[in-house]
Coordinates of C-alpha atoms and ligand atoms in Angstrom, one line a residue:
M1 CA -44.5 90.2 116.4
S2 CA -45.1 87.2 114.2
A3 CA -48.2 85.0 114.9
R4 CA -45.9 82.0 115.6
F5 CA -43.8 84.0 118.0
F6 CA -46.9 85.3 119.8
L7 CA -48.1 81.8 120.1
S8 CA -44.8 80.7 121.5
L9 CA -44.9 83.5 123.9
C10 CA -48.4 82.6 125.2
L11 CA -47.4 79.0 125.6
I12 CA -44.2 79.8 127.4
T13 CA -46.1 82.2 129.7
L14 CA -48.6 79.5 130.4
L15 CA -45.9 77.1 131.1
A16 CA -44.2 79.5 133.4
S17 CA -47.3 80.4 135.4
G18 CA -48.9 78.4 138.2
T19 CA -45.7 77.6 139.8
W20 CA -42.6 79.4 138.5
A21 CA -40.8 76.2 137.9
Q22 CA -38.9 75.7 134.7
P23 CA -40.8 74.4 131.6
S24 CA -40.4 70.7 130.9
G25 CA -40.1 70.8 127.1
A26 CA -37.2 72.0 125.0
L27 CA -36.9 75.5 123.7
L28 CA -35.1 76.8 120.7
I29 CA -34.2 80.5 120.8
K30 CA -33.3 82.2 117.6
A31 CA -30.8 84.9 118.6
G32 CA -30.2 88.2 116.8
A33 CA -26.8 88.2 118.5
I34 CA -25.3 86.6 121.6
L35 CA -22.7 88.6 123.6
D36 CA -19.8 86.5 124.5
V37 CA -19.1 88.2 127.8
R38 CA -15.6 86.8 128.0
T39 CA -14.3 88.3 124.8
G40 CA -16.8 91.0 123.9
K41 CA -17.5 89.3 120.6
M42 CA -21.1 89.5 119.2
L43 CA -21.9 86.1 117.8
T44 CA -24.5 86.3 115.0
N45 CA -26.5 83.7 113.3
Q46 CA -26.9 81.6 116.5
Q47 CA -29.6 79.5 118.1
I48 CA -29.7 78.4 121.7
L49 CA -31.3 75.1 122.7
V50 CA -32.6 74.9 126.2
E51 CA -33.7 71.7 128.0
G52 CA -34.6 71.3 131.6
G53 CA -33.7 74.9 132.3
I54 CA -30.1 74.4 131.1
I55 CA -28.4 75.5 127.9
K56 CA -27.8 72.3 125.9
A57 CA -26.4 73.6 122.7
I58 CA -25.5 76.8 120.9
G59 CA -25.0 76.9 117.1
P60 CA -26.1 78.1 113.7
A61 CA -28.5 75.3 112.8
L62 CA -29.9 73.4 115.7
K63 CA -32.9 71.1 115.5
L64 CA -35.8 71.6 117.8
P65 CA -36.8 68.3 119.5
D66 CA -40.4 67.2 118.9
G67 CA -42.8 69.0 121.1
G68 CA -40.4 71.8 121.7
L69 CA -41.1 75.5 121.3
E70 CA -39.4 78.1 119.3
L71 CA -38.7 81.6 120.4
D72 CA -37.9 84.3 117.9
W73 CA -35.5 86.7 119.5
S74 CA -33.8 87.4 116.2
S75 CA -34.3 91.2 116.7
Y76 CA -32.5 91.2 120.0
T77 CA -29.0 90.9 121.6
I78 CA -28.9 88.1 124.2
L79 CA -26.8 88.4 127.3
P80 CA -26.5 86.2 130.4
G81 CA -28.9 87.1 133.2
L82 CA -27.3 89.9 135.3
M83 CA -26.1 89.5 138.9
D84 CA -26.2 92.1 141.6
C85 CA -23.8 91.1 144.4
H86 CA -25.1 93.6 147.0
T87 CA -28.8 94.0 147.6
H88 CA -31.1 94.4 150.6
I89 CA -34.2 92.7 149.3
S90 CA -36.3 92.9 152.5
G91 CA -36.7 96.6 152.4
Q92 CA -36.6 99.9 150.5
S93 CA -35.9 103.4 151.7
D94 CA -38.9 105.0 149.9
G95 CA -40.9 106.1 152.9
N96 CA -39.8 108.2 155.8
Y97 CA -36.7 107.7 157.9
Y98 CA -38.8 106.8 160.9
D99 CA -40.7 104.1 158.9
R100 CA -38.1 101.6 160.1
F101 CA -39.5 102.0 163.6
R102 CA -43.1 101.6 162.5
K103 CA -42.8 98.6 160.3
T104 CA -43.0 95.0 161.5
L105 CA -41.5 91.9 160.0
A106 CA -44.9 91.2 158.5
D107 CA -44.8 94.5 156.6
M108 CA -41.4 93.6 155.2
A109 CA -42.4 90.0 154.3
I110 CA -45.4 91.3 152.3
L111 CA -43.2 93.6 150.2
A112 CA -40.1 91.5 149.8
P113 CA -41.6 89.3 147.0
V114 CA -42.6 92.5 145.1
Y115 CA -39.1 93.7 145.3
A116 CA -37.8 90.3 144.2
K117 CA -40.1 90.3 141.2
R118 CA -39.0 93.8 140.2
T119 CA -35.4 92.8 140.4
L120 CA -35.9 89.8 138.2
E121 CA -37.9 91.8 135.6
A122 CA -35.0 94.2 135.5
G123 CA -32.9 91.4 134.2
F124 CA -31.2 90.4 137.4
T125 CA -31.5 86.6 137.6
T126 CA -29.2 86.3 140.6
I127 CA -28.6 88.5 143.7
R128 CA -26.4 88.2 146.7
D129 CA -28.5 89.7 149.5
M130 CA -26.1 91.5 151.9
G131 CA -28.3 92.0 155.0
S132 CA -31.9 91.3 155.7
T133 CA -33.8 91.1 158.9
G134 CA -35.6 88.1 160.4
F135 CA -34.1 85.6 158.0
L136 CA -36.5 87.0 155.4
D137 CA -33.9 86.5 152.6
V138 CA -33.7 82.8 153.5
A139 CA -37.5 82.4 153.4
L140 CA -37.6 84.3 150.1
R141 CA -34.8 82.3 148.6
N142 CA -36.4 79.0 149.6
A143 CA -39.9 80.0 148.2
I144 CA -38.3 81.1 144.9
N145 CA -36.3 77.9 144.7
E146 CA -39.4 75.8 145.4
G147 CA -41.2 77.6 142.5
K148 CA -43.8 79.2 144.7
L149 CA -42.7 82.8 144.0
Q150 CA -41.1 84.5 141.1
G151 CA -37.7 86.1 141.8
P152 CA -34.0 85.9 141.3
R153 CA -31.7 83.2 142.6
I154 CA -30.7 84.4 146.0
L155 CA -27.6 84.0 148.0
A156 CA -28.5 85.1 151.5
A157 CA -26.3 86.8 154.1
T158 CA -29.1 87.0 156.6
Y159 CA -28.0 89.4 159.4
Y160 CA -25.2 92.0 159.0
I161 CA -22.6 91.1 161.7
G162 CA -21.6 94.3 163.5
S163 CA -20.1 95.4 166.8
T164 CA -22.0 97.3 169.5
G165 CA -22.5 100.8 168.5
S166 CA -21.7 100.1 164.8
H167 CA -23.4 100.6 161.5
G168 CA -25.2 97.4 162.2
D169 CA -26.5 98.5 165.6
M170 CA -29.2 101.1 166.4
V171 CA -27.2 104.2 167.0
G172 CA -28.1 107.8 167.8
F173 CA -30.9 107.3 170.3
S174 CA -31.3 107.9 174.0
P175 CA -30.0 105.0 176.1
W176 CA -33.3 105.1 177.8
L177 CA -34.9 103.8 174.6
T178 CA -34.4 100.1 174.4
F179 CA -35.1 98.0 171.4
K180 CA -36.3 94.6 172.5
F181 CA -34.6 92.3 169.9
P182 CA -33.9 88.8 171.1
E183 CA -30.1 88.4 170.8
E184 CA -30.7 85.9 168.0
M185 CA -32.6 88.4 166.0
T186 CA -29.8 90.9 165.5
G187 CA -26.3 90.6 164.0
V188 CA -24.7 92.6 166.8
S189 CA -21.9 90.7 168.4
D190 CA -18.6 91.4 170.0
G191 CA -15.3 89.7 170.8
V192 CA -13.7 86.8 169.0
D193 CA -15.9 84.2 170.7
G194 CA -19.0 86.3 170.1
V195 CA -18.5 86.8 166.4
R196 CA -17.6 83.2 165.9
K197 CA -20.8 82.1 167.6
K198 CA -22.7 84.6 165.5
V199 CA -21.3 83.2 162.2
R200 CA -22.2 79.7 163.4
Y201 CA -25.7 80.8 164.3
L202 CA -26.3 82.5 160.9
V203 CA -24.9 79.5 159.0
K204 CA -27.1 77.2 161.1
N205 CA -30.1 79.2 160.0
G206 CA -29.5 79.3 156.3
A207 CA -26.8 81.9 155.5
D208 CA -25.1 81.2 152.2
V209 CA -22.6 84.0 152.7
I210 CA -21.4 86.1 155.6
K211 CA -21.4 89.9 155.7
F212 CA -19.8 92.0 158.5
G213 CA -19.1 95.6 159.1
A214 CA -15.4 96.4 159.1
S215 CA -16.0 100.1 159.2
A216 CA -18.6 102.7 160.1
G217 CA -21.2 103.6 157.5
V218 CA -23.2 106.4 155.9
L219 CA -26.8 105.6 156.6
S220 CA -26.4 105.2 160.3
E221 CA -25.7 107.8 163.1
E222 CA -22.1 107.0 164.1
E223 CA -19.9 110.1 164.0
S224 CA -17.4 108.5 161.6
V225 CA -18.1 107.1 158.2
G226 CA -14.9 105.1 157.9
A227 CA -13.5 104.2 161.3
P228 CA -12.8 100.5 161.9
Q229 CA -15.6 98.9 164.0
Y230 CA -13.9 95.5 164.7
T231 CA -10.4 94.7 165.8
Q232 CA -8.1 92.8 163.5
E233 CA -8.6 89.7 165.8
E234 CA -12.4 89.9 165.4
M235 CA -12.2 90.3 161.7
N236 CA -9.8 87.3 161.4
A237 CA -12.2 85.3 163.5
I238 CA -15.2 86.1 161.4
V239 CA -13.5 85.2 158.2
S240 CA -11.8 82.0 159.4
E241 CA -15.0 80.8 161.0
A242 CA -17.0 81.5 157.8
H243 CA -14.5 79.9 155.6
M244 CA -14.4 76.9 157.9
W245 CA -18.1 76.4 157.1
G246 CA -17.5 76.9 153.4
K247 CA -19.0 80.4 153.3
R248 CA -17.5 83.4 151.6
V249 CA -17.3 86.8 153.3
G250 CA -18.1 90.3 152.2
A251 CA -17.0 93.2 154.4
H252 CA -18.8 96.5 154.5
A253 CA -15.8 98.9 154.5
H254 CA -15.7 102.6 153.6
G255 CA -12.6 103.5 155.6
T256 CA -9.0 103.3 154.4
E257 CA -7.7 101.3 157.4
A258 CA -10.7 99.1 157.8
I259 CA -10.4 98.1 154.1
K260 CA -6.9 96.9 154.7
M261 CA -7.8 95.1 157.9
A262 CA -10.6 93.3 156.1
V263 CA -8.3 92.3 153.2
R264 CA -5.7 91.1 155.7
A265 CA -8.4 89.0 157.4
G266 CA -9.0 87.3 154.0
V267 CA -12.4 88.6 153.0
N268 CA -13.6 87.7 149.5
S269 CA -15.0 91.1 148.8
I270 CA -14.8 94.7 150.0
E271 CA -18.2 96.4 149.8
H272 CA -18.3 100.1 149.1
G273 CA -14.5 100.6 149.3
S274 CA -15.0 104.4 149.3
L275 CA -11.8 105.7 151.0
I276 CA -9.4 103.1 149.6
D277 CA -5.8 104.3 149.1
D278 CA -3.0 103.1 146.8
E279 CA -1.8 100.6 149.4
G280 CA -5.3 99.2 149.8
I281 CA -5.5 98.9 146.0
A282 CA -2.2 97.1 145.8
M283 CA -3.3 94.7 148.7
M284 CA -6.6 93.9 146.9
I285 CA -4.8 93.1 143.6
K286 CA -2.3 90.9 145.4
S287 CA -4.9 88.9 147.3
G288 CA -7.4 88.9 144.4
T289 CA -10.1 90.4 146.6
Y290 CA -13.2 91.7 144.7
L291 CA -14.4 95.3 145.0
V292 CA -18.1 95.7 145.1
A293 CA -18.7 99.5 144.9
D294 CA -22.2 101.0 144.9
V295 CA -21.3 103.9 142.6
Y296 CA -24.9 104.8 141.7
N297 CA -26.1 105.2 145.3
D298 CA -24.8 108.8 145.9
D299 CA -27.1 110.2 143.2
Y300 CA -30.2 108.8 144.8
I301 CA -29.3 109.5 148.4
L302 CA -28.5 113.2 147.7
A303 CA -31.6 113.6 145.6
E304 CA -34.1 111.9 147.9
F305 CA -32.9 111.4 151.5
S306 CA -33.4 114.9 152.8
R307 CA -37.0 114.7 151.7
L308 CA -37.3 111.3 153.4
G309 CA -36.3 112.9 156.7
F310 CA -32.9 111.4 157.1
P311 CA -30.8 113.3 159.7
Q312 CA -28.6 116.0 158.3
K313 CA -25.6 114.1 159.8
I314 CA -26.2 111.3 157.4
I315 CA -26.6 113.6 154.4
D316 CA -23.3 115.2 155.4
K317 CA -21.6 111.8 155.6
E318 CA -22.8 111.0 152.1
R319 CA -21.4 114.3 150.8
L320 CA -18.1 113.3 152.4
V321 CA -17.7 110.0 150.6
G322 CA -19.9 110.0 147.5
Q323 CA -17.6 111.6 144.9
T324 CA -14.4 110.3 146.6
Q325 CA -15.8 106.8 146.3
R326 CA -16.2 107.3 142.6
Q327 CA -12.8 108.7 142.1
N328 CA -11.2 105.9 144.1
F329 CA -13.3 103.3 142.1
Q330 CA -11.8 104.8 138.9
K331 CA -8.3 104.4 140.4
A332 CA -8.9 100.8 141.5
V333 CA -10.3 99.9 138.0
K334 CA -7.3 101.5 136.3
A335 CA -4.9 99.6 138.6
G336 CA -6.6 96.3 137.9
V337 CA -8.6 95.5 141.0
K338 CA -11.2 92.8 140.3
V339 CA -14.7 94.3 140.3
A340 CA -18.1 92.6 140.8
F341 CA -21.3 94.5 140.2
G342 CA -23.2 95.4 143.4
T343 CA -25.5 98.3 144.0
D344 CA -26.9 98.3 147.6
A345 CA -30.4 98.1 146.1
G346 CA -33.0 98.9 148.7
V347 CA -31.2 102.1 149.5
Y348 CA -32.6 103.1 146.1
P349 CA -35.7 101.4 144.6
H350 CA -35.4 97.7 143.7
G351 CA -35.6 97.3 139.9
D352 CA -33.4 100.3 139.2
N353 CA -30.2 98.1 139.7
G354 CA -29.2 98.6 136.0
K355 CA -28.8 102.4 136.5
Q356 CA -25.3 101.6 138.0
F357 CA -23.9 100.4 134.6
A358 CA -23.6 103.9 133.1
H359 CA -21.9 105.1 136.3
M360 CA -19.3 102.3 136.2
V361 CA -18.6 103.4 132.6
K362 CA -18.4 107.0 133.5
W363 CA -15.9 106.2 136.2
G364 CA -13.4 104.2 134.3
M365 CA -14.8 101.0 132.9
T366 CA -15.4 100.0 129.4
P367 CA -19.0 98.9 128.7
L368 CA -17.7 95.3 128.4
Q369 CA -15.9 95.5 131.8
A370 CA -19.1 96.8 133.4
I371 CA -21.1 93.9 131.9
Q372 CA -18.4 91.4 133.0
A373 CA -18.6 92.8 136.5
A374 CA -22.3 91.8 136.5
T375 CA -21.8 88.4 134.8
I376 CA -18.6 86.4 134.8
N377 CA -17.0 88.3 137.7
A378 CA -20.1 88.2 139.8
A379 CA -20.4 84.5 139.1
D380 CA -16.8 84.1 140.2
L381 CA -17.3 86.0 143.4
L382 CA -20.4 84.1 144.2
G383 CA -18.9 80.7 143.5
L384 CA -21.3 80.1 140.6
S385 CA -18.9 80.1 137.6
D386 CA -19.8 76.7 136.5
K387 CA -23.6 77.5 136.5
A388 CA -24.1 81.1 135.6
G389 CA -22.7 84.3 134.3
A390 CA -22.3 83.4 130.6
V391 CA -24.3 82.2 127.7
E392 CA -22.6 78.8 127.4
V393 CA -23.5 75.1 127.1
G394 CA -24.1 73.6 130.5
K395 CA -25.1 76.8 132.2
Y396 CA -28.6 77.8 133.5
A397 CA -30.7 79.3 130.8
D398 CA -30.7 82.6 132.6
L399 CA -30.9 85.0 129.7
I400 CA -31.9 88.6 128.9
A401 CA -32.7 90.0 125.5
V402 CA -32.3 93.7 124.7
F403 CA -33.0 95.7 121.6
G404 CA -29.7 97.2 120.5
N405 CA -26.0 96.8 121.4
P406 CA -25.2 97.5 125.1
L407 CA -21.5 97.7 124.2
T408 CA -22.1 100.9 122.4
K409 CA -25.1 102.0 124.5
I410 CA -24.7 100.8 128.0
D411 CA -27.7 102.6 129.3
L412 CA -29.8 100.0 127.4
L413 CA -29.4 98.0 130.6
E414 CA -31.1 100.6 132.7
A415 CA -34.6 99.7 131.6
N416 CA -36.2 96.3 131.9
P417 CA -34.9 94.1 129.1
N418 CA -37.4 93.1 126.4
F419 CA -37.2 89.5 127.6
V420 CA -36.0 87.9 130.8
M421 CA -35.6 84.1 131.1
K422 CA -34.6 82.4 134.3
G423 CA -33.8 78.7 134.3
G424 CA -35.6 78.3 130.9
A425 CA -38.8 80.0 132.1
L426 CA -39.8 83.2 130.5
V427 CA -40.4 85.5 133.5
H428 CA -40.7 88.9 131.7
P429 CA -42.8 90.0 130.0
Ligands
LIG1 N1 -25.2 101.1 153.0 C1 -24.1 102.1 152.8 C2 -23.8 102.8 154.1 O1 -24.8 103.2 154.7 C3 -24.5 103.1 151.7 C4 -23.5 104.0 151.3 C5 -24.0 104.9 150.2 N2 -23.1 105.9 149.8 C6 -22.2 105.7 148.9 N3 -21.5 106.7 148.5 N4 -21.9 104.6 148.3 O2 -22.7 103.0 154.4

């Protein structure tokens, strides 16, 4: 590390500490190479000028404005900050299955900023949080946006909207056992009027995006993993209501029929998509619906969840869908379904998000396609194409720098990048 570079690093770190707001001065980053995520071209001999947290210029010989700082990343490949379109930032399944009944909202609120920081340090500068309790994701998003905490940009779904007895409810317990949630503090709702009201309530309280359960799930105790859990009318109502408020919708859907129902309802993304068939694939291509498939999860669940005391029924459900989901993901990729990167982080430890890249490549994508899923495609799904997802003039200076070429070695993205910048502030190391 050159003395000049070290000095710059210290200054940037100082600038970035205190509050996590973006630095005021200009930055000139000397790039080893910049990956153009649209074409896969490696642009060499480039510099990036950052001002006010935004990329102002990219070119071979830029001038650093007076008082600006230079960053020497000439040994590294620069990529846009990564995006994970499916996280659960308020929790993590690293304790015991029954921890969920022992923890309070305060326990979760204490740990959520830690998870957010780990996610950011792993190179994920934007996340779409697909279900958190107690509006924790909204609070976290706001604190990060106000520069009080360090973390990724967050699009918050708040509560998972699910029917009574669904994946989003508490299932598998004695009916004598009652959980005293005020109605407003769960996503459980039924009927066309009920789900419309729930969407309105979540939007009123800060939801950026709406998530609902179209089908049963794995990590819950319903018998089925894929049966539909809302009627077509209820799904239509959720989607039309959310769209009326200008919010996009992601549907949790493992089951073959539930996927089709959700696509018919007009969702923007299918989450998991495990048991999709050829007709479902054709429907998604026709409607341009994104697939967000958590193809790393199965490894972690089968390795850890028995030890964590999860009921055998849940482990069996995972065995039922895990490999099929990957084979179907491969089919969908081959057919040309649009894919955005999303991992279900929180099921596995936050910060390990990048482990999914190698799986996406193993199951049919080129390394460039996997990177596009986490950059331009994710930005498109999230409605952020004009602001993020590529190293381009006018976009946020959300950048990561890695040592080597991820197009030939995708698992480079598994470890924390050498540098992570968000909005022009160096946030890692
Ligand atoms: N949250 C999802 C569920 O419980 C996780 C599914 C994990 N398994 C998988 N093969 N993707 O349904």
